[in-house]
Amino acid sequence: MEEQVTDQEEKKKEETSTIAREFSRDAPPILHLLVVGFHHKKGCQVEYSYPPLCPNSPSESHECPEMWKNLPSLAMPDGSHNFVEDTVYFHLPSMAHPGKTVYGVSSYRQIEAKMLSKKTADITRSTVQKAVCVLSNLPLYGHIQVKMGLITEAYFREGDFTQFMLLHDAYNNLNMCLNPDLLNSTQAIIGLPLREMLERFGHKVVQLFKLILLQKRVLFFHSPVRPLSTSILAMLALFPGVVESGLDNCTALASQPELIIAETLEIPKQFIPPPDEEPAGIFSPQNQSSVYNGLTEKLSSWKDKLAGSTKSADTPTVDATDDSKVSRESSFEDLRAPTAQEMENEKSGRISPSIVAGLPNEDCGLPLQLFGNGYLCHPYLSLSYLDLLSEPNIHGYIVGATNVLFKQKKTLFDAIIELETGRIDITDPELRRQLELTKEDMRFADHIVRLVVQDRTSNTFLDGVGWEGGDEWLRAEFKTYLLFMLRTSLMDDGCKYLDEFNPAFIQAWKATSNYEKWLETPHPAVLELHPGHMFSGQLSISDVKLKISQITQTMQNTEKGRKISNAAASTSRAVAQTSKAVGGAISQAKGALSSWWSTLHQQPTEATEEAEEALGPNGMRMSDIDLTE
């Protein structure tokens, strides 16, 4: 008995010492390169690893470290036998540094056994299923996948799976080609289908963006795995710096349950100004009623620390809730941020996203800490992980799955996203209310969808080459959207600017750990932005059309959806006649809109409830509609 205990202790020490090179200064970008195969009796198992996964074990050992015991099921996903080839992106916890992430890229192939030049004893079926897998320190998913595709193709072309020198050469070659500097380039998002996600989900991409910020329990479902895992990472790529450096802790479980109190936020003492210090600038507490205890004091302290000295007592204060633009006393040059004139886009009359997106992430508090301490991200999970999601030290997650049993466990998820249909299934009415898009959000969504689709349809040969409509342009748009939302979230409860982002969402977001951590330190570039949505403006008939489009997409082919579409058509015809009889046409248009509005308030059916949910707390008022457009 004592000998068994001693053997287990030595085994744990050996595993720790071997993987200790992870995240060390001398650690190579690629930790291991392995082959995972399917055995007709044992299932998925590691057939070869270089260097060996376990110390003092041969590379041909099937043994996996305890923390990576499910590695074979990740490298060869559920239902892989239905596909000739597939690619999987997955995450593993580091064994040397608790909380850190190891990034996996697996290239799967299935070929007929008769194509092999040398058959081993374990090949008893007509087809052979194997995956060549890489475990890396760097989240260079697409960059590694391109090289792994070539390596896997060459390995299978050999027809002899005992030729391991090819894998040794591939391991050394990958370590020479990869380095952390690639994360500072577009190589970090290569192969991630950002624009395909936009085409698949349309305006719902903005809802997904907000859903991720709320750190809920989210399931993406699809088969095969490659579009599933790449789509999840593509959504995360819309958040500045998250793919590059924000996934380092995405496998970390919570050491103890987190208690996030929404009513008050504790302010570090270093950010609380002395009692005799004069609050300065637009953040003066005398002009604002605080929602979060001490929030205005923190903002005032931020401004004072950035300026380096206090302003004089006669400095005029400006009410931040006033309709006029907030005056900017501090210089953008000191912060290396653009001036107000530089930020004016002459073509569209709005702030240029390319300029705002150029603000340094570190000055804006980015990337947001969306993951870590119980908030997980797994682009793919196998069925063996299903029970893990119900652990008490897990608070939220974004996971991808191909097994239908995940969908059947609806109590484990706040939202289920069907990648095939673009459907977002949310059962909680309160969460649906929080994710309701405002008219400004709808304008933003329409803007990016229209330009991306236009870019892909009009320039087939040069698809993605130009700036506008490309991947980097799309990331710049969402960074700008996020920065203005962060700036607006600092306003007092009841401020009109909050209505442009949905006050219910802002309130829920402020209760999350990522927002609480962002609020802990000052962010000079964000404070210099004017609060409000970058697509703010008076409600127009175009907004009505966008809202109708959103409702009809939600209601699909229901009878209520057809009635709304007919009402919308009547409205469009009425507005088109304004050139002939302005007064009469406006009256007719209002009548058509009133008819449409009453359609949504008939006896509640299932379809009617969906329509009313789509309108949400930011429903349109007839008095706000500008019919002169």
XYZ file of C-alpha atoms in Angstrom:
629
model
C 0.000 0.000 0.000
C 2.832 2.380 0.863
C 4.531 1.573 -2.433
C 1.359 2.553 -4.357
C 1.135 5.899 -2.529
C 4.798 6.568 -3.222
C 4.345 5.788 -6.916
C 1.404 8.200 -7.176
C 3.375 10.990 -5.483
C 6.349 10.460 -7.780
C 4.054 10.459 -10.799
C 2.543 13.809 -9.788
C 6.011 15.279 -9.239
C 7.166 14.077 -12.637
C 4.116 15.558 -14.383
C 4.633 18.900 -12.670
C 8.335 19.013 -13.459
C 7.792 18.158 -17.120
C 5.097 20.734 -17.764
C 6.922 23.301 -15.628
C 8.426 24.647 -18.811
C 5.019 26.049 -19.739
C 5.027 29.847 -19.515
C 8.646 29.945 -18.362
C 11.013 32.326 -20.108
C 12.618 29.483 -22.022
C 9.339 27.764 -22.865
C 8.955 27.131 -26.599
C 5.788 28.321 -28.355
C 4.829 24.697 -29.041
C 4.727 22.456 -25.968
C 3.745 19.159 -27.558
C 2.886 17.662 -30.917
C 0.825 14.492 -30.683
C -1.140 11.934 -32.639
C -4.560 10.884 -31.371
C -6.252 7.846 -32.857
C -9.511 5.973 -32.517
C -9.223 2.420 -31.195
C -12.173 0.123 -31.882
C -12.149 -1.129 -28.276
C -10.556 1.650 -26.227
C -11.993 4.651 -28.018
C -9.931 7.818 -28.512
C -6.403 7.663 -27.149
C -3.025 9.345 -27.515
C -0.833 7.199 -29.754
C 2.293 9.335 -29.860
C 3.523 12.527 -28.240
C 6.668 14.568 -28.790
C 7.992 15.498 -26.320
C 6.296 12.826 -24.135
C 3.291 14.075 -22.178
C 4.457 12.204 -19.083
C 8.116 12.123 -17.988
C 10.087 8.913 -18.009
C 7.505 7.485 -20.393
C 8.020 6.621 -24.041
C 6.488 8.808 -26.708
C 4.248 5.886 -27.695
C 2.632 5.834 -24.242
C -1.169 6.204 -24.200
C -1.064 7.803 -20.772
C -2.218 11.394 -20.226
C -1.657 13.617 -17.189
C -4.643 13.674 -14.851
C -5.531 17.286 -15.664
C -5.492 16.432 -19.376
C -7.251 13.095 -19.191
C -9.941 14.312 -21.623
C -7.416 15.517 -24.188
C -8.145 12.661 -26.667
C -11.875 13.459 -26.718
C -11.098 17.095 -27.519
C -8.680 16.293 -30.333
C -11.181 13.860 -31.917
C -14.590 15.463 -31.337
C -18.000 13.839 -30.968
C -19.371 12.733 -34.326
C -16.039 13.102 -36.116
C -16.641 9.779 -37.901
C -19.275 11.575 -39.985
C -16.659 13.795 -41.622
C -13.589 13.159 -43.741
C -11.688 16.020 -42.115
C -12.197 18.650 -39.463
C -10.290 21.128 -37.297
C -10.751 21.707 -33.580
C -9.658 24.619 -31.400
C -9.765 23.862 -27.676
C -8.358 25.000 -24.348
C -6.654 23.109 -21.520
C -5.605 24.300 -18.059
C -1.901 24.685 -17.443
C -0.437 22.134 -15.046
C 2.532 24.294 -14.092
C 0.703 27.582 -13.520
C -2.848 27.216 -12.181
C -5.239 29.524 -13.978
C -3.201 29.805 -17.168
C -4.357 28.427 -20.506
C -2.788 26.022 -22.989
C -4.174 26.386 -26.525
C -4.892 23.295 -28.596
C -5.230 22.968 -32.377
C -6.184 19.558 -33.760
C -6.311 18.570 -37.438
C -8.493 15.476 -37.961
C -8.534 13.149 -40.978
C -10.337 9.951 -41.948
C -9.054 7.738 -44.777
C -9.680 4.224 -46.044
C -7.430 1.549 -44.571
C -6.562 0.197 -48.012
C -4.686 3.435 -48.757
C -2.068 2.655 -46.096
C 1.256 1.211 -47.141
C 1.818 -0.272 -43.679
C -0.955 -1.488 -41.393
C -0.441 -1.922 -37.660
C -2.237 -4.470 -35.486
C -4.742 -1.935 -34.145
C -6.161 -1.211 -37.634
C -9.115 -3.595 -37.869
C -11.696 -1.486 -39.672
C -12.126 -0.259 -43.227
C -11.390 3.341 -42.256
C -8.715 4.961 -40.113
C -9.404 8.039 -37.977
C -6.529 10.062 -36.557
C -5.771 13.612 -35.524
C -2.470 15.468 -35.377
C -2.641 17.885 -32.468
C -0.548 20.787 -31.221
C -0.497 22.221 -27.692
C 0.786 25.782 -27.699
C 1.570 28.650 -25.344
C 0.310 31.162 -27.920
C -3.297 31.692 -29.101
C -2.292 31.734 -32.774
C -5.142 29.450 -33.799
C -5.422 30.170 -37.517
C -1.688 30.582 -38.033
C -1.026 27.182 -36.482
C -3.970 25.571 -38.279
C -2.598 26.507 -41.708
C 0.707 24.806 -40.936
C -0.975 21.866 -39.218
C -3.095 21.221 -42.303
C 0.070 20.758 -44.363
C 1.710 18.589 -41.701
C -1.353 16.349 -41.364
C -1.668 15.998 -45.128
C 1.997 14.929 -45.415
C 1.672 12.538 -42.469
C -1.329 10.770 -44.004
C 0.226 10.747 -47.474
C 3.101 8.674 -46.109
C 0.679 5.793 -45.554
C 2.784 4.701 -42.572
C 1.818 6.110 -39.183
C 5.030 4.837 -37.572
C 7.130 7.434 -39.432
C 7.506 9.850 -36.523
C 10.513 11.801 -37.799
C 8.093 13.932 -39.800
C 6.427 14.958 -36.535
C 9.782 15.749 -34.929
C 10.709 17.999 -37.835
C 7.298 19.652 -37.712
C 7.683 20.334 -33.976
C 11.057 21.995 -34.457
C 9.878 23.944 -37.498
C 6.825 25.312 -35.679
C 8.945 26.474 -32.752
C 11.233 28.332 -35.129
C 8.347 29.995 -36.975
C 6.193 31.093 -34.018
C 6.920 33.829 -31.521
C 4.868 36.116 -29.228
C 5.393 39.113 -31.534
C 2.893 37.592 -33.964
C 0.144 38.392 -31.457
C 0.694 42.086 -32.185
C -0.174 41.606 -35.857
C -3.147 40.413 -37.863
C -1.781 36.872 -37.498
C -3.679 36.673 -34.209
C -7.059 36.607 -35.985
C -6.130 34.944 -39.252
C -8.652 32.290 -40.203
C -11.382 33.617 -37.896
C -14.629 34.244 -39.861
C -15.578 37.680 -38.555
C -17.555 38.734 -41.598
C -19.162 35.318 -42.015
C -20.479 35.658 -38.460
C -21.972 39.007 -39.374
C -23.671 37.589 -42.439
C -24.994 34.627 -40.457
C -26.455 36.574 -37.523
C -27.059 40.042 -38.990
C -28.100 42.582 -36.351
C -28.033 39.797 -33.742
C -24.240 40.116 -33.665
C -24.680 43.235 -31.529
C -26.906 41.248 -29.175
C -24.263 38.516 -28.944
C -21.651 41.193 -28.271
C -23.685 42.474 -25.332
C -24.477 38.946 -24.156
C -20.770 38.158 -23.816
C -20.278 41.318 -21.758
C -22.882 40.071 -19.260
C -20.798 36.918 -18.602
C -23.731 34.545 -18.791
C -23.782 30.787 -19.427
C -23.739 30.563 -23.214
C -23.733 27.518 -25.495
C -22.874 27.602 -29.204
C -24.118 24.497 -31.004
C -23.072 23.233 -34.433
C -21.463 20.358 -36.322
C -18.779 19.977 -37.660
C -16.456 21.571 -35.129
C -14.332 23.923 -37.213
C -17.046 26.530 -37.976
C -18.208 26.170 -34.369
C -14.900 26.891 -32.652
C -13.804 29.519 -35.173
C -17.131 31.365 -34.851
C -16.784 31.570 -31.074
C -13.271 32.955 -31.409
C -14.458 35.326 -34.152
C -17.037 36.773 -31.756
C -14.348 37.231 -29.107
C -12.094 38.893 -31.708
C -14.603 41.765 -31.847
C -13.482 42.660 -28.308
C -10.182 44.571 -28.435
C -7.256 42.468 -27.275
C -9.293 39.508 -25.995
C -7.975 36.929 -28.475
C -4.448 38.303 -28.252
C -4.153 38.417 -24.458
C -7.575 38.083 -22.833
C -7.792 34.282 -22.866
C -4.807 33.630 -20.607
C -7.071 32.742 -17.679
C -10.105 31.392 -19.521
C -9.794 27.909 -17.963
C -9.390 29.150 -14.382
C -11.987 27.957 -11.889
C -13.012 30.189 -9.030
C -11.142 29.532 -5.805
C -14.219 30.587 -3.904
C -17.701 31.820 -4.884
C -17.639 35.409 -6.071
C -20.136 37.819 -4.564
C -20.764 40.770 -6.866
C -22.810 43.470 -5.171
C -24.570 45.730 -7.632
C -25.729 48.380 -5.169
C -22.313 49.685 -4.151
C -18.788 49.598 -5.485
C -15.838 49.783 -3.129
C -13.356 52.442 -4.219
C -9.627 51.958 -3.595
C -8.357 54.513 -1.088
C -5.793 55.864 -3.528
C -8.629 57.079 -5.773
C -10.594 58.896 -3.051
C -9.741 62.632 -2.999
C -9.013 64.358 0.325
C -12.060 66.021 1.984
C -10.703 69.532 1.415
C -9.938 68.967 -2.263
C -12.104 70.855 -4.758
C -13.807 68.495 -7.280
C -12.989 69.672 -10.769
C -14.378 69.665 -14.255
C -17.428 68.043 -15.687
C -17.462 65.338 -13.022
C -18.380 67.665 -10.158
C -20.644 65.815 -7.653
C -22.681 68.947 -7.059
C -24.056 68.574 -10.590
C -24.691 64.835 -10.453
C -26.572 62.477 -8.141
C -24.526 59.336 -7.592
C -25.991 55.907 -8.285
C -22.959 53.938 -7.237
C -21.546 55.017 -3.913
C -18.514 57.152 -4.526
C -18.530 56.849 -8.325
C -18.353 60.578 -9.012
C -15.587 60.955 -6.436
C -13.639 58.282 -8.285
C -14.131 60.038 -11.616
C -13.091 63.345 -10.105
C -9.985 61.696 -8.701
C -9.205 60.191 -12.107
C -9.321 63.611 -13.754
C -7.170 65.137 -11.036
C -4.527 62.417 -11.300
C -4.403 62.699 -15.081
C -4.028 66.460 -15.013
C -1.270 66.272 -12.406
C -2.655 69.147 -10.403
C -5.974 70.492 -9.216
C -7.847 73.089 -11.183
C -8.494 76.478 -9.708
C -11.658 77.005 -7.718
C -13.112 79.399 -10.275
C -13.082 76.758 -13.019
C -16.656 76.633 -14.291
C -18.421 73.278 -13.935
C -20.582 71.842 -16.654
C -23.593 69.641 -16.090
C -22.783 66.319 -17.787
C -26.457 65.707 -18.466
C -26.856 68.933 -20.414
C -27.834 68.648 -24.082
C -24.866 70.718 -25.174
C -21.487 69.097 -25.746
C -19.334 68.698 -22.689
C -16.389 71.094 -22.737
C -12.972 69.476 -22.729
C -10.481 71.234 -20.530
C -7.711 68.638 -20.741
C -5.642 68.342 -23.871
C -5.827 65.328 -26.144
C -2.208 65.991 -27.060
C -1.140 65.244 -23.502
C -2.997 61.935 -23.722
C -1.910 61.262 -27.301
C -5.557 61.072 -28.318
C -7.216 62.772 -31.314
C -8.634 66.263 -31.082
C -12.305 66.998 -31.573
C -11.754 68.233 -35.144
C -9.677 65.201 -36.031
C -12.470 62.986 -34.814
C -15.063 64.537 -37.100
C -15.665 62.457 -40.188
C -16.401 64.904 -43.007
C -18.152 62.315 -45.106
C -20.698 60.993 -42.598
C -20.704 63.756 -40.019
C -19.926 61.322 -37.192
C -16.821 60.381 -35.251
C -14.508 58.243 -37.315
C -14.200 54.744 -35.807
C -10.709 54.381 -37.254
C -9.539 57.322 -35.125
C -11.258 56.256 -31.896
C -10.156 52.650 -32.446
C -6.587 53.922 -32.675
C -6.601 54.865 -28.997
C -4.138 52.633 -27.089
C -5.831 49.708 -25.368
C -3.907 50.284 -22.155
C -5.240 53.853 -21.898
C -8.781 52.526 -22.290
C -8.568 49.654 -19.800
C -8.671 47.043 -22.550
C -8.878 44.152 -22.962
C -11.767 43.668 -20.569
C -11.239 40.763 -18.192
C -14.115 38.667 -19.478
C -12.629 35.357 -18.354
C -10.930 33.972 -15.289
C -11.890 33.122 -11.715
C -14.829 30.951 -12.686
C -15.688 32.497 -16.074
C -14.606 30.022 -18.738
C -14.160 29.933 -22.491
C -13.957 26.660 -24.397
C -14.354 26.837 -28.193
C -15.144 23.135 -28.051
C -16.130 20.756 -25.247
C -16.674 17.024 -25.532
C -19.451 15.155 -23.737
C -17.114 14.168 -20.901
C -17.087 17.817 -19.781
C -20.856 18.139 -19.425
C -20.915 17.572 -15.665
C -18.099 20.078 -15.168
C -20.390 22.973 -16.095
C -22.537 22.439 -12.986
C -19.613 22.799 -10.578
C -20.171 25.487 -7.890
C -16.864 27.218 -8.661
C -17.987 28.016 -12.206
C -19.997 31.222 -12.577
C -20.320 31.613 -16.338
C -18.947 30.327 -19.606
C -18.920 30.421 -23.376
C -18.643 26.895 -24.752
C -19.113 25.149 -28.065
C -20.538 21.642 -28.465
C -21.595 19.240 -31.200
C -23.384 16.674 -29.021
C -27.141 17.166 -28.779
C -27.081 16.182 -25.103
C -25.673 19.634 -24.338
C -28.792 21.259 -25.793
C -31.035 19.027 -23.732
C -29.437 20.291 -20.506
C -31.189 23.645 -20.804
C -30.848 24.413 -17.106
C -27.101 24.748 -17.606
C -27.410 27.610 -20.089
C -28.865 31.112 -20.134
C -28.591 31.289 -23.916
C -28.267 28.665 -26.648
C -27.038 29.836 -30.055
C -27.764 27.670 -33.092
C -25.006 28.394 -35.562
C -26.793 26.697 -38.461
C -29.961 28.806 -38.263
C -28.624 31.892 -36.482
C -31.230 31.441 -33.753
C -30.595 32.767 -30.245
C -32.710 30.948 -27.649
C -33.072 32.858 -24.375
C -35.688 31.705 -21.860
C -35.226 34.407 -19.209
C -37.494 37.414 -19.980
C -35.256 39.733 -17.972
C -32.196 38.777 -20.011
C -34.151 39.324 -23.232
C -35.072 42.793 -21.992
C -31.445 43.567 -21.198
C -30.332 42.480 -24.668
C -32.997 44.437 -26.523
C -31.373 46.677 -29.126
C -32.118 50.383 -29.064
C -32.757 52.334 -32.232
C -29.126 53.520 -32.085
C -27.951 49.917 -31.785
C -30.092 48.965 -34.766
C -28.542 51.764 -36.825
C -25.069 50.557 -35.861
C -25.956 46.957 -36.742
C -27.479 47.995 -40.074
C -24.398 50.090 -40.855
C -21.881 47.288 -40.376
C -24.042 44.564 -41.954
C -24.743 46.696 -45.020
C -21.092 47.588 -45.613
C -19.771 44.065 -44.997
C -22.336 42.439 -47.290
C -21.834 45.147 -49.918
C -18.063 44.647 -49.775
C -18.357 40.902 -50.280
C -20.926 41.070 -53.109
C -19.537 43.972 -55.126
C -15.830 43.082 -54.887
C -15.664 39.319 -55.175
C -12.101 39.326 -56.475
C -10.850 41.816 -53.863
C -12.992 40.469 -51.018
C -11.533 41.599 -47.687
C -8.580 43.419 -49.250
C -9.916 46.939 -48.684
C -10.284 48.665 -45.326
C -14.007 49.385 -45.209
C -15.942 46.169 -44.798
C -12.831 44.142 -43.916
C -11.983 42.300 -40.721
C -9.854 45.051 -39.199
C -12.481 47.657 -40.091
C -15.115 45.535 -38.348
C -12.961 45.241 -35.233
C -12.424 49.007 -35.265
C -16.181 49.595 -35.431
C -16.857 47.375 -32.427
C -13.982 48.872 -30.449
C -15.459 52.314 -31.041
C -18.895 51.040 -30.019
C -17.455 49.532 -26.826
C -15.499 52.658 -25.885
C -18.525 54.923 -26.218
C -20.574 52.436 -24.217
C -17.931 52.420 -21.486
C -17.871 56.216 -21.445
C -21.647 56.431 -21.291
C -21.837 53.882 -18.472
C -20.072 56.400 -16.211
C -23.057 58.749 -16.401
C -25.672 59.003 -13.669
C -28.764 56.869 -13.606
C -31.512 58.588 -15.581
C -29.138 60.356 -17.945
C -30.569 60.423 -21.464
C -27.376 58.993 -22.939
C -27.979 55.701 -21.137
C -31.195 55.234 -23.114
C -29.120 54.951 -26.279
C -27.516 51.699 -25.042
C -30.532 50.290 -23.116
C -30.505 51.236 -19.399
C -31.456 47.675 -18.407
C -28.321 46.368 -20.105
C -26.081 49.043 -18.578
C -27.422 48.269 -15.106
C -26.807 44.523 -15.561
C -23.353 45.124 -17.035
C -22.296 47.206 -14.050
C -22.966 44.190 -11.829
C -20.472 41.975 -13.697
C -16.912 41.251 -12.630
C -15.390 42.504 -15.911
C -16.965 45.940 -15.463
C -16.052 46.089 -11.787
C -12.405 45.344 -12.632
C -12.422 47.910 -15.438
C -13.690 50.558 -13.016
C -10.865 49.982 -10.539
C -8.305 52.117 -12.394
C -8.491 55.387 -14.374
C -8.648 55.282 -18.161
C -7.639 58.658 -19.624
C -8.636 58.059 -23.242
C -12.164 56.934 -22.332
C -12.769 59.963 -20.121
C -12.038 62.293 -23.023
C -14.800 60.842 -25.199
C -18.181 62.503 -25.264
C -20.876 60.287 -23.710
C -23.571 58.874 -25.938
C -23.991 56.543 -28.890
C -22.059 57.200 -32.096
C -25.314 56.643 -34.033
C -27.519 58.889 -31.927
C -30.167 61.034 -33.581
C -33.884 61.643 -33.943
C -36.087 58.664 -34.643
C -36.995 58.377 -38.329
C -38.954 56.114 -40.614
C -35.737 54.213 -41.360
C -35.638 53.192 -37.709
C -39.210 51.936 -38.016
C -38.191 49.788 -40.976
C -35.219 48.384 -39.080
C -37.425 47.548 -36.105
C -39.989 45.890 -38.363
C -37.220 43.884 -39.987
C -36.039 42.744 -36.568
C -39.553 41.734 -35.522
C -40.367 39.862 -38.714
C -37.065 37.962 -38.530
C -37.929 36.940 -34.983
C -41.485 35.916 -35.813
C -40.581 34.230 -39.117
C -43.712 32.991 -40.938
C -46.343 33.570 -38.269
C -49.652 35.214 -39.087
C -48.750 38.175 -36.907
C -45.514 38.617 -38.828
C -47.420 38.832 -42.125
C -49.719 41.506 -40.668
C -46.753 43.569 -39.569
C -45.135 43.250 -43.005
C -48.360 44.410 -44.680
C -48.582 47.375 -42.326
C -44.978 48.260 -43.090
C -45.708 48.166 -46.815
C -48.654 50.515 -46.326
C -46.425 52.884 -44.370
C -43.794 52.934 -47.102
C -46.373 53.711 -49.795
C -47.808 56.508 -47.702
C -44.435 58.122 -47.106
C -43.567 57.841 -50.806
C -46.492 60.152 -51.642
C -45.148 63.074 -49.594
C -43.829 64.773 -52.697
C -47.421 65.067 -54.013
C -49.358 65.897 -50.916
C -47.178 66.364 -47.872
C -49.878 67.005 -45.305
C -52.208 64.259 -46.461
C -49.397 61.754 -46.837
C -48.134 62.386 -43.329
C -51.606 61.849 -41.931
C -51.986 58.704 -43.979
C -48.561 57.479 -42.861
C -49.425 58.104 -39.229
C -52.637 56.215 -39.732
C -50.775 53.279 -41.212
C -48.291 53.332 -38.350
C -51.135 53.526 -35.843
C -52.687 50.495 -37.491
C -49.366 48.706 -37.269
C -48.982 49.721 -33.640
C -52.443 48.463 -32.734
C -51.592 45.166 -34.417
C -48.918 44.633 -31.801
C -51.348 45.310 -28.936
C -54.141 42.894 -29.790
C -55.020 39.948 -27.599
C -51.666 38.389 -26.589
C -50.726 35.356 -28.598
C -47.323 33.759 -28.692
C -46.366 35.740 -31.768
C -47.677 38.987 -30.266
C -45.616 38.492 -27.122
C -42.511 38.006 -29.270
C -43.251 41.208 -31.132
C -43.721 43.184 -27.940
C -40.503 41.754 -26.573
C -38.743 42.911 -29.729
C -39.977 46.448 -29.133
C -38.715 46.319 -25.555
C -38.235 49.251 -23.196
C -37.149 51.524 -26.024
C -40.400 51.266 -27.951
C -41.140 53.899 -30.568
C -43.407 56.840 -29.862
C -45.451 58.344 -32.671
C -44.460 61.844 -31.583
C -40.768 60.987 -32.039
C -41.012 59.783 -35.630
C -39.637 62.077 -38.286
C -41.734 61.415 -41.389
C -39.921 63.925 -43.554
C -37.140 61.473 -44.351
